[in-house]
XYZ file of C-alpha atoms in Angstrom:
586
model
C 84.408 106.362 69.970
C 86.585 107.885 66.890
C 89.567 105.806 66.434
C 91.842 108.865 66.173
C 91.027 109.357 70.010
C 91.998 105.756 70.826
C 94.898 106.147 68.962
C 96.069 109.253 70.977
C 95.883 107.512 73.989
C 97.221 103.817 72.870
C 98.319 102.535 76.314
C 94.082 102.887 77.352
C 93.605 99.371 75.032
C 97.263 98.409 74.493
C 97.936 94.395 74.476
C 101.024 94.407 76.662
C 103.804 91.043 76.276
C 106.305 90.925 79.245
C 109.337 88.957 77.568
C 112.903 88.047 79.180
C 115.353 88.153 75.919
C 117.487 85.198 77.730
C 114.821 83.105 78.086
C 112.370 83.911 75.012
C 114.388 82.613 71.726
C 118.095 81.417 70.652
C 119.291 83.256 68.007
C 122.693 81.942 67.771
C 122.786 78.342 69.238
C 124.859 79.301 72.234
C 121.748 78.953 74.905
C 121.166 82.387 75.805
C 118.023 84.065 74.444
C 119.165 87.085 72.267
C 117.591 89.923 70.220
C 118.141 87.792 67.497
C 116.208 85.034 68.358
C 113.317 87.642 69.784
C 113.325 89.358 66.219
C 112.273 85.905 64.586
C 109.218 85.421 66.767
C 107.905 88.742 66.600
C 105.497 87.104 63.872
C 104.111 85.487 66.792
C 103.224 88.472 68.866
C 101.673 89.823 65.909
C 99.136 86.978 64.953
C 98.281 86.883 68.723
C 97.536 90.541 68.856
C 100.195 92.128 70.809
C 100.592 95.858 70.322
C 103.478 96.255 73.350
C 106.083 94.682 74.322
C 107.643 95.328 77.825
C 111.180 93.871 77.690
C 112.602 92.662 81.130
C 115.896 94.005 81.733
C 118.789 93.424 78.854
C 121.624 95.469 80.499
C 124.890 94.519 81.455
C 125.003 92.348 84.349
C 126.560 89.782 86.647
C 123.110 88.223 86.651
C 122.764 87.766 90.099
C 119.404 88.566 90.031
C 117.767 87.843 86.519
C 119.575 91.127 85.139
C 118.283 93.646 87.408
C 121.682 94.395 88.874
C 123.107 96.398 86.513
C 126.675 97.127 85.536
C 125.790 99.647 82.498
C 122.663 101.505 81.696
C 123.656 102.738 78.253
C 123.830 99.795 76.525
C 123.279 95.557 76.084
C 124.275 92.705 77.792
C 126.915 90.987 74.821
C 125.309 87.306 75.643
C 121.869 88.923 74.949
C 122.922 90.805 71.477
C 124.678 93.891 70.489
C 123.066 97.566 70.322
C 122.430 97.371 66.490
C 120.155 94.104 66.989
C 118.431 95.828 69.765
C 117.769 98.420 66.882
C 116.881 95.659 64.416
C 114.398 94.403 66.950
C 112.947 97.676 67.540
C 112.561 98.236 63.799
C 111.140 94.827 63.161
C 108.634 95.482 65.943
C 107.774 99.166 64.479
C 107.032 97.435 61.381
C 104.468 95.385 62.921
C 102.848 97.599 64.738
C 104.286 96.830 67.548
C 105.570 99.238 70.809
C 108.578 98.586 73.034
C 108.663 99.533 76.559
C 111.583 98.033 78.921
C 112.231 97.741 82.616
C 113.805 100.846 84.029
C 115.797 99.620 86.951
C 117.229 102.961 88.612
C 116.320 101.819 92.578
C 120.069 100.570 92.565
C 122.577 99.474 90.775
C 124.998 96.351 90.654
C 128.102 96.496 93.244
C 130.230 96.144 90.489
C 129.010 98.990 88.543
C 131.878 101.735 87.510
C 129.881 104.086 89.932
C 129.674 102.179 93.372
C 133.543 100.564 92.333
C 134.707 104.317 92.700
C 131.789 105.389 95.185
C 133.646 102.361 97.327
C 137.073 103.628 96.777
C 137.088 106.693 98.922
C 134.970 109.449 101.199
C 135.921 112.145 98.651
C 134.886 109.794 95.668
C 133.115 112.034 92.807
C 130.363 108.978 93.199
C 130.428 109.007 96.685
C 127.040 110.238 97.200
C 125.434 108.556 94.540
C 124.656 105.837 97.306
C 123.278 106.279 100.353
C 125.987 105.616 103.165
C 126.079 105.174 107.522
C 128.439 105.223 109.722
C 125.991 102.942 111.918
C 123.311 101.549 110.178
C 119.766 101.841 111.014
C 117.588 99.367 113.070
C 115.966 97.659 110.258
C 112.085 97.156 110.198
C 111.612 93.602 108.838
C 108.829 94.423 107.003
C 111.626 96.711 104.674
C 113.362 93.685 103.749
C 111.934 92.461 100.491
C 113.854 88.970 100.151
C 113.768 87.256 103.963
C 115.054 84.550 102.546
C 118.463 86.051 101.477
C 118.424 89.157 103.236
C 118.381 89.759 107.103
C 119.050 93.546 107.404
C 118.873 96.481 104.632
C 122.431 98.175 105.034
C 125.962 96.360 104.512
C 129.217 96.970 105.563
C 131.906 97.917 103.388
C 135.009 97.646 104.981
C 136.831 99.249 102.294
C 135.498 102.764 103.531
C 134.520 101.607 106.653
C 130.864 102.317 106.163
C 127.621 100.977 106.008
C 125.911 101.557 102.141
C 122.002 100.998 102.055
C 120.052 98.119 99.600
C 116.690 97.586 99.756
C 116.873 94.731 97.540
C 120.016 92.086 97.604
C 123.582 92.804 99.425
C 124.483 93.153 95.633
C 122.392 95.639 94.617
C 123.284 99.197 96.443
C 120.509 101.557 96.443
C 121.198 104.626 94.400
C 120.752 107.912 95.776
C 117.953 109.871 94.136
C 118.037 112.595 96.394
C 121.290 113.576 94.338
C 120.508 116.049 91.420
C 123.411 114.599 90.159
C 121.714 110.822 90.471
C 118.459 112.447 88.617
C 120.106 114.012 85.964
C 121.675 110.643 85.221
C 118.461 109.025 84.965
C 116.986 111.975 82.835
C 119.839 111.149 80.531
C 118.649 107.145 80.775
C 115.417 107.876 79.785
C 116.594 109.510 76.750
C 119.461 107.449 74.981
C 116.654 104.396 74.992
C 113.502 106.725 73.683
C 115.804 108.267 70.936
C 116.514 104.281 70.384
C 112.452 104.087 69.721
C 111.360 102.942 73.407
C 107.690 103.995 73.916
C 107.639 104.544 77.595
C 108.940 102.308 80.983
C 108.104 100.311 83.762
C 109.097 101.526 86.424
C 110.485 98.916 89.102
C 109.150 98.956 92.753
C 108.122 102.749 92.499
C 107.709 103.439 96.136
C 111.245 102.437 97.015
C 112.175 105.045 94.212
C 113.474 108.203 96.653
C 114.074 106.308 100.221
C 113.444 108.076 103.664
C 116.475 107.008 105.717
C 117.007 108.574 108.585
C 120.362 108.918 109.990
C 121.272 108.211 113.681
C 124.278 110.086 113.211
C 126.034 111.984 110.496
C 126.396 109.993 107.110
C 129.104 112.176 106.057
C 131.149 112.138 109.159
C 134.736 112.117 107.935
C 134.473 113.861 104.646
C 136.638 116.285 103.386
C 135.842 120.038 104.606
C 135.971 121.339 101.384
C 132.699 120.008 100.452
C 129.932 121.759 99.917
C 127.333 119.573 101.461
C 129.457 118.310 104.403
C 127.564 117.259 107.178
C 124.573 116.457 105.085
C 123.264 113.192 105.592
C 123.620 111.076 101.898
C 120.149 110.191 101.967
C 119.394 114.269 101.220
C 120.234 116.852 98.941
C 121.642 120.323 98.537
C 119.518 121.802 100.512
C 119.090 118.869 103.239
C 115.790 118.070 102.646
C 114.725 114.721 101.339
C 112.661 115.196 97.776
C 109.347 113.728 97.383
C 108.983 110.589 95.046
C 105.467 112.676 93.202
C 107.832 115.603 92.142
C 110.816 113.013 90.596
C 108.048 111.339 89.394
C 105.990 114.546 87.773
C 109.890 115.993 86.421
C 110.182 112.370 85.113
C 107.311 112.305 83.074
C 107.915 115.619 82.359
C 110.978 114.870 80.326
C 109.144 112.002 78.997
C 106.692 114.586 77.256
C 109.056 116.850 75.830
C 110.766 113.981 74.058
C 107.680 111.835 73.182
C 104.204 112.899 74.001
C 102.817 109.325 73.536
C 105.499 107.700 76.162
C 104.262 106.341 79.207
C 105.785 105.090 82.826
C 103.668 101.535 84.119
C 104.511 101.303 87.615
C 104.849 98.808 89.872
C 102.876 100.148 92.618
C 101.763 97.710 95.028
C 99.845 100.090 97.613
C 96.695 99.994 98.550
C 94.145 101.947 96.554
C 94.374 105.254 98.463
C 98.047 105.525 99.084
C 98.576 104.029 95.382
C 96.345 106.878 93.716
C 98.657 109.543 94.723
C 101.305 107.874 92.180
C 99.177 108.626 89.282
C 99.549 112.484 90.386
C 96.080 112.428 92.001
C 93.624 113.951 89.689
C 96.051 115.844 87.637
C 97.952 112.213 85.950
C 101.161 114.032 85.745
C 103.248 110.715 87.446
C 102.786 107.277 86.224
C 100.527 106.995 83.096
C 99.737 103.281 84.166
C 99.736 101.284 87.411
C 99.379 97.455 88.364
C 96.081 96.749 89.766
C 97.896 94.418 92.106
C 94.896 94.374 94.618
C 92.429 93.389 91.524
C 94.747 90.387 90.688
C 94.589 88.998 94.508
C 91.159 89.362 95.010
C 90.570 87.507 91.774
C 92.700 84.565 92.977
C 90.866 84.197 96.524
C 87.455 84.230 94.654
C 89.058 81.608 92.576
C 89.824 79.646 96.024
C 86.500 80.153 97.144
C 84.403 79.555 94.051
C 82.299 82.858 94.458
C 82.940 86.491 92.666
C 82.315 88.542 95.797
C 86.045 89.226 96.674
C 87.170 90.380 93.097
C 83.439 92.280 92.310
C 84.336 93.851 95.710
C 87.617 95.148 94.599
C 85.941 96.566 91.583
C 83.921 98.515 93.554
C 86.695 99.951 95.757
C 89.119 100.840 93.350
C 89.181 104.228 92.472
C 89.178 106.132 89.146
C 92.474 107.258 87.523
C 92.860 110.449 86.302
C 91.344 110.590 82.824
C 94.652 109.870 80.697
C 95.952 107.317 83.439
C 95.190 103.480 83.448
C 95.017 100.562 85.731
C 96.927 97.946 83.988
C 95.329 93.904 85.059
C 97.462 90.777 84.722
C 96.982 87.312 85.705
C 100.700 86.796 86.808
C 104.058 88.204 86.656
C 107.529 87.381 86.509
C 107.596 87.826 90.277
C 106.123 85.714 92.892
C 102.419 85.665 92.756
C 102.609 87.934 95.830
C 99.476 88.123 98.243
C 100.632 90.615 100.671
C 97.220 92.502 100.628
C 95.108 89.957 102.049
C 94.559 88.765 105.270
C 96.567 86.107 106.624
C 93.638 83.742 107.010
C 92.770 84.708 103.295
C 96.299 83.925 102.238
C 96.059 80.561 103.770
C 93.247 80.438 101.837
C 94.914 80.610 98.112
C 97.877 78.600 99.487
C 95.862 75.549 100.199
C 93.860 76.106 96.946
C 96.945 76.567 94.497
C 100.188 76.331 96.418
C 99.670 73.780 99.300
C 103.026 72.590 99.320
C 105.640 74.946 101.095
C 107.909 74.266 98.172
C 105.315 76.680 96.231
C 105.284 79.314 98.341
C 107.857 82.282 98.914
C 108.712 84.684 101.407
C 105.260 83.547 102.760
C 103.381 85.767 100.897
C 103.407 84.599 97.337
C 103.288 81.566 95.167
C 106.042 80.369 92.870
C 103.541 78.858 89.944
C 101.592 79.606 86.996
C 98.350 79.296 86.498
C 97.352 76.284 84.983
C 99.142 74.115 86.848
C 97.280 76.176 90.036
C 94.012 75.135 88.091
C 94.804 71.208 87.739
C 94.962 72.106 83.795
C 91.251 72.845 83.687
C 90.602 74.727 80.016
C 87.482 75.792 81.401
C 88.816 77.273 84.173
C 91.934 79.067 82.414
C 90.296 80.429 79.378
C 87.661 81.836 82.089
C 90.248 83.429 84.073
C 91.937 84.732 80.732
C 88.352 86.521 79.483
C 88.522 87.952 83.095
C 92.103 89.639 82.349
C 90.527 90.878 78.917
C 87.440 92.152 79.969
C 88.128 94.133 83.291
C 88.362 97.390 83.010
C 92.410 98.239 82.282
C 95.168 97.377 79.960
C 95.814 93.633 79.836
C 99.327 92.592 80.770
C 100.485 88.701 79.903
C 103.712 87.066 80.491
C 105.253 85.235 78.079
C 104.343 81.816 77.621
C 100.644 82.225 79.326
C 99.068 82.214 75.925
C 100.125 78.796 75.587
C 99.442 77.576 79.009
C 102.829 77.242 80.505
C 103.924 75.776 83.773
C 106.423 75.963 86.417
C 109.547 74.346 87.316
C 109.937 73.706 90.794
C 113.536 72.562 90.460
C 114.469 76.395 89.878
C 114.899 77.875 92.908
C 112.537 80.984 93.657
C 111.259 83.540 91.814
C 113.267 81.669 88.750
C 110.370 78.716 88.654
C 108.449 80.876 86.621
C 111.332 82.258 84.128
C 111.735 78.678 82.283
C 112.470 78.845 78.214
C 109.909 79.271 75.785
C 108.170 76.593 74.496
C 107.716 76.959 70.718
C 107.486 73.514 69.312
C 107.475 69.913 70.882
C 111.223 69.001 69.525
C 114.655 69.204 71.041
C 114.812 71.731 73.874
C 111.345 73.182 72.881
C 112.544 75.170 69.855
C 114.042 77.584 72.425
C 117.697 76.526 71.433
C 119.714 74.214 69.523
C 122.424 74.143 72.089
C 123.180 71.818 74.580
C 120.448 72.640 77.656
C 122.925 72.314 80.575
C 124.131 75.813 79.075
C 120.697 77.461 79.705
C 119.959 79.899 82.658
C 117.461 77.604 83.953
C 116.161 74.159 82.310
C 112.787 73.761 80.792
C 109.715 72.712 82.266
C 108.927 68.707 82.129
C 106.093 66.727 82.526
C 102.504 67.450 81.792
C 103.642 71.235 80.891
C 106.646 70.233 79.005
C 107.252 71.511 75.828
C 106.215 68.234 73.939
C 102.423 68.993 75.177
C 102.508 73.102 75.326
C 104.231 74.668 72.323
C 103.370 77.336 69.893
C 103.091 75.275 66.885
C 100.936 72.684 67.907
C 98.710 75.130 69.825
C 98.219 77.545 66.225
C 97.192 74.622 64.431
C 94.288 73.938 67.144
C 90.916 75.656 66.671
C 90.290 74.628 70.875
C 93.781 75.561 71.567
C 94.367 78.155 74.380
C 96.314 80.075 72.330
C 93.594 80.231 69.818
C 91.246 81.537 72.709
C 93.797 83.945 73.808
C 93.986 85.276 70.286
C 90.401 85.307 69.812
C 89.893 87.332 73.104
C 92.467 89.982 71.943
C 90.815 90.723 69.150
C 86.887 90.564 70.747
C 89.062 93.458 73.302
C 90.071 95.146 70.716
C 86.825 95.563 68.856
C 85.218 96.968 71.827
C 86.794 99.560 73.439
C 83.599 99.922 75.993
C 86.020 97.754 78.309
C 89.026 100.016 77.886
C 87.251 103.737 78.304
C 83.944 102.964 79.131
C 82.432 103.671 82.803
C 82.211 100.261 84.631
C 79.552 99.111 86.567
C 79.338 95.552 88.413
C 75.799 94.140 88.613
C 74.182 92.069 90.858
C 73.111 88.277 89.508
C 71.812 87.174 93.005
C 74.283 83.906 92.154
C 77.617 84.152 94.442
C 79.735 82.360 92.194
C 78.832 85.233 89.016
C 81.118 88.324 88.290
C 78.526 90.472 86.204
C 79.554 93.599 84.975
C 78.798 96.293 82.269
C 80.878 98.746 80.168
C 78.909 101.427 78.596
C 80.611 104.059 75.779
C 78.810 106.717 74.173
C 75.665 104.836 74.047
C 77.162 101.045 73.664
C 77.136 98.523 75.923
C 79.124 95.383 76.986
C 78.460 93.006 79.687
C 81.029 90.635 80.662
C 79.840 87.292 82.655
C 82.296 84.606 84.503
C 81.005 81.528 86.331
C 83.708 80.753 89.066
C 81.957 77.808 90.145
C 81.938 74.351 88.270
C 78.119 73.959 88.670
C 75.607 75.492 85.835
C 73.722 78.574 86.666
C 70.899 80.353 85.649
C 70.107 83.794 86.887
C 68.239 87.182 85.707
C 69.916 90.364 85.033
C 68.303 93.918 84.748
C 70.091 95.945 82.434
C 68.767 99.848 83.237
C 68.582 101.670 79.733
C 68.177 98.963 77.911
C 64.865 97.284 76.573
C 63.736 94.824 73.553
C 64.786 97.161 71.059
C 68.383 96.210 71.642
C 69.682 92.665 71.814
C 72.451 90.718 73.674
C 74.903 89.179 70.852
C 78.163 86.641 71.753
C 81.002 87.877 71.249
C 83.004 84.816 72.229
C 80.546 82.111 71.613
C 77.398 81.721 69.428
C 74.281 82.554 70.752
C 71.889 86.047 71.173
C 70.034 86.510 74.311
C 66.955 88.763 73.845
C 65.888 91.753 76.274
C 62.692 92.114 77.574
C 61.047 95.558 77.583
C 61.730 96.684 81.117
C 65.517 95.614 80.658
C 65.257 92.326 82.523
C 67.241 89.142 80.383
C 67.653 85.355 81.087
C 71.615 84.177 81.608
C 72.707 80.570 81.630
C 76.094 79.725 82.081
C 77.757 76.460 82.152
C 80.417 75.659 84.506
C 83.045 78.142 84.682
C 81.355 80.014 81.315
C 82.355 83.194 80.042
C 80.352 85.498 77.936
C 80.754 88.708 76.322
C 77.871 90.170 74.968
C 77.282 93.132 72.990
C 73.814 95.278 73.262
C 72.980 96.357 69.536
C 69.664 97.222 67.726
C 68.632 93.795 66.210
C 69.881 94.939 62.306
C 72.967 95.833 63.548
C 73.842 93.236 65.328
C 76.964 90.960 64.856
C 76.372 87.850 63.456
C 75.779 84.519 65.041
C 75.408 80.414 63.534
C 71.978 81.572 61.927
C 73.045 84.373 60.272
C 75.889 82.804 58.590
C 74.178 79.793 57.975
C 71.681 81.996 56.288
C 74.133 83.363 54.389
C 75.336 80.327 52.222
């Protein structure tokens, strides 16, 4: 595949990095994370391969909820940096080589943004309907509520007004009203201060909440002034009374998106299942969301984790469906969000809890777990550099949060979601390199223990060859090399072993098969690889060895406990090299 073509369509084998700016890097010793301590470590992202960054949100905020409720969307929160070190970081990545995307959080706002302080003020406010308002609220389905923890119902009264004002998320966190051209416009004008800033695209929080169905009991507007055009409209609705559909914000979205910058993209946080979810791409015509989460993908892979055997992820594999041929699944191991099983069963769920999160003080909302991953794996290397070669090798673009390319833990002390947003570790000194201030000033304190920073850091970890940061590195650039994985047609083949996940990219002619081992017991199986025959050969492309085909395709796989192997079909000359060949070469 030409270069120039990959290069078109960057997202299709992008590295993404999820960062937090509080809680990456200390710039100016005050315990906050800032753009200024980012911009030093972007060195880092480059040496491990990184070629996008998806800042979470850096917005004026309260910080009630990790930044997401927002009090300005124009510009940056003053403990995190000013706007001309957000452009210093943006040129500093550029010069890399480096994209930024960042967290567009338009769902809601903060109750003490400028809009919902004068939407609150009055019936005639100009903001008024720029939030979705009830006289009575609805009967709430509890399956709407998305924190059942905090939350008990989805509207709140405001006695100011003497209404009730919708949120899907927190009390805090008033749902904005998209069905507003006014609301849209807005957002248009959003999308555009950051891209003329030098963003390269979005994600796009909880897309499905996006353009909310409410439906009224009674009139939302009762009580307005006459002189209104659209009195007696329900909030929740436009001009013309009708509710618009999520696929045509999303299509005029994008839409404004090309004008301004061809190559910008939307990832959305979709978490459907795969029929329902398909539609956000804009069905076969990828008009909506360039990018999705494969969020069904990353819960299969932890039950077959649980279990030991492939079958639940290989399944997924099979189910998912094809994006349209410029959109992407994107694949991650975790998030910054609970590890959220909501699409499997409830005996499979109790499953992966007793696995990785037996403890109820590791679980959330009853439907996720509050870890990371090595912890969840006992700190088994084999096991977690497996699991990472999975998240490079599937077909999509990789996604990591910060900190897994070291290995990382949790705190538990931090309560929810927060147990995963601990400081960056960089080196095994005073408060992990992440700050020289005093740590009772930080958000939330560092991790301790066995995943403390004085055994996972980033400077101890680039000096070791066996590091996993080393693997992680050496995995980017293996993904990079072969963009078979990114574009090429998948196909997952059958090993007759139950623990194996064997699958095959092929790519104008080139193959890669990917093999995992989920089971700690050695295997040896037999794969037949149609279209291929002894004129090609298998090479490594993660560890040394060359497995040769026979002539009606058939080839001889052993794999140690929880192995991984990437191998490459070639014609024997053109193979890449292994031990022999550079041994030969001395």
């Amino acid at each position: 595949m030409r270069l120039t073509h990959t290069s078109d369509l960057w997202w299709k084998n992008a590295v993404v990095y999820c960062l937090d700016v509080e809680t990456y890097a200390d710039g100016d010793g005050d315990g906050i994370g800032d753009f200024r301590g980012a911009t030093e470590h972007i060195d880092h992202l480059e040496r491990l391969g990184v070629t996008c960054v998806w800042l979470m949100p850096f917005f004026p905020s309260p910080d009630r909820d990790d930044g997401y409720d927002i009090t300005d969307f124009y510009s940056v929160d003053p403990r995190l940096g000013t706007l001309g070190e957000f452009v210093e970081f943006m040129r500093t990545a550029r010069d890399r080589g480096i994209r930024v995307i960042a967290d567009l959080v338009v769902n809601h706002t903060s109750d003490e943004h400028p809009w919902f302080k004068d939407a609150r003020s009055s019936r005639d406010s100009r903001y008024r309907d720029w939030y979705i308002w009830s006289d009575t609220p609805e009967p709430d389905d509890p399956k709407g509520v998305v924190f059942p923890d905090k939350e008990k119902s989805l509207w709140e009264y405001d006695k100011g007004s003497e209404q009730y004002y919708y949120h899907r998320f927190y009390r805090f966190q008033p749902d904005l009203n998209v069905a507003n051209p006014e609301v849209r416009d807005e957002i248009a004008r959003i999308l555009g201060f950051w891209m003329e800033l030098g963003l390269s695209g979005f994600r796009v929080d909880a897309v499905p909440f996006l353009v909310e169905d409410v439906s009224k009991k009674e009139d939302a507007a009762k009580g307005r002034s006459a002189k209104k055009k659209d009195a007696g409209k329900p909030a929740s609705q436009g001009q013309d009374g009708k509710l618009p559909d999520v696929h045509e914000f999303l299509r005029d979205m994008r839409a404004f998106m090309n004008r301004r910058d061809g190559s910008a993209v939307l990832l959305g946080e979709v978490n459907l299942e795969y029929p329902d979810l398909l539609k956000y791409f804009g069905n076969d015509l990828g008009d909506e969301v360039t990018m999705c989460f494969d969020f069904i993908g990353m819960q299969r892979m932890y039950l077959a984790l649980a279990r030991a055997e492939a079958g639940p992820l290989a399944d997924s594999l099979r189910e998912r469906p094809a994006p349209p041929r410029d959109s992407h699944w994107a694949t991650f191991v975790r998030n910054h969000d609970e590890l959220t099983l909501d699409k499997l069963t409830e005996a499979e769920r109790q499953e992966v809890f007793a696995a990785f999160g037996p403890d109820k003080d590791m679980q959330l909302y009853g439907r996720g777990l509050r870890r990371r991953l090595p912890p969840m794996l006992g700190g088994d290397q084999r096991r977690i550099k497996m699991v990472y070669s999975l998240l490079f090798s599937l077909p999509g673009t990789p996604v990591l949060f910060y900190g897994e390319e070291i290995g990382m833990g949790e705190n538990l002390k931090v309560a929810g979601r927060e147990a995963v947003r601990t400081p960056m570790q960089w080196t095994p000194h005073r408060n992990g390199g992440f700050s020289t201030a005093d740590p009772k000033s930080f958000r939330n304190p560092l991790v301790e223990g066995k995943y403390g920073p004085e055994r996972v850091n980033v400077s101890a970890q680039r000096r070791d060859p066996d590091s996993l940061l080393m693997w992680i590195t050496k995995l980017v650039e293996q993904y990079r090399g072969c963009p078979e994985l990114a574009w090429g047609d998948y196909t997952v083949l059958d090993t007759g072993e139950p623990s194996v996940l064997a699958h095959r990219a092929d790519l104008d002619g080139e193959t890669v098969v990917a093999l995992h081992n989920f089971a700690g017991q050695e295997v040896s199986f037999e794969l037949t690889l149609d279209g291929l025959d002894d004129g090609r050969v298998l090479t490594d492309l993660l560890v040394d060895g060359t497995e040769k085909i026979s002539a009606d395709g058939r080839v001889k796989i052993d794999l140690d406990p929880y192995a991984c192997r990437w191998l490459r079909a070639s014609e024997p000359e053109l193979a890449p090299a292994d031990s022999a060949d550079v041994a030969g070469s001395r």
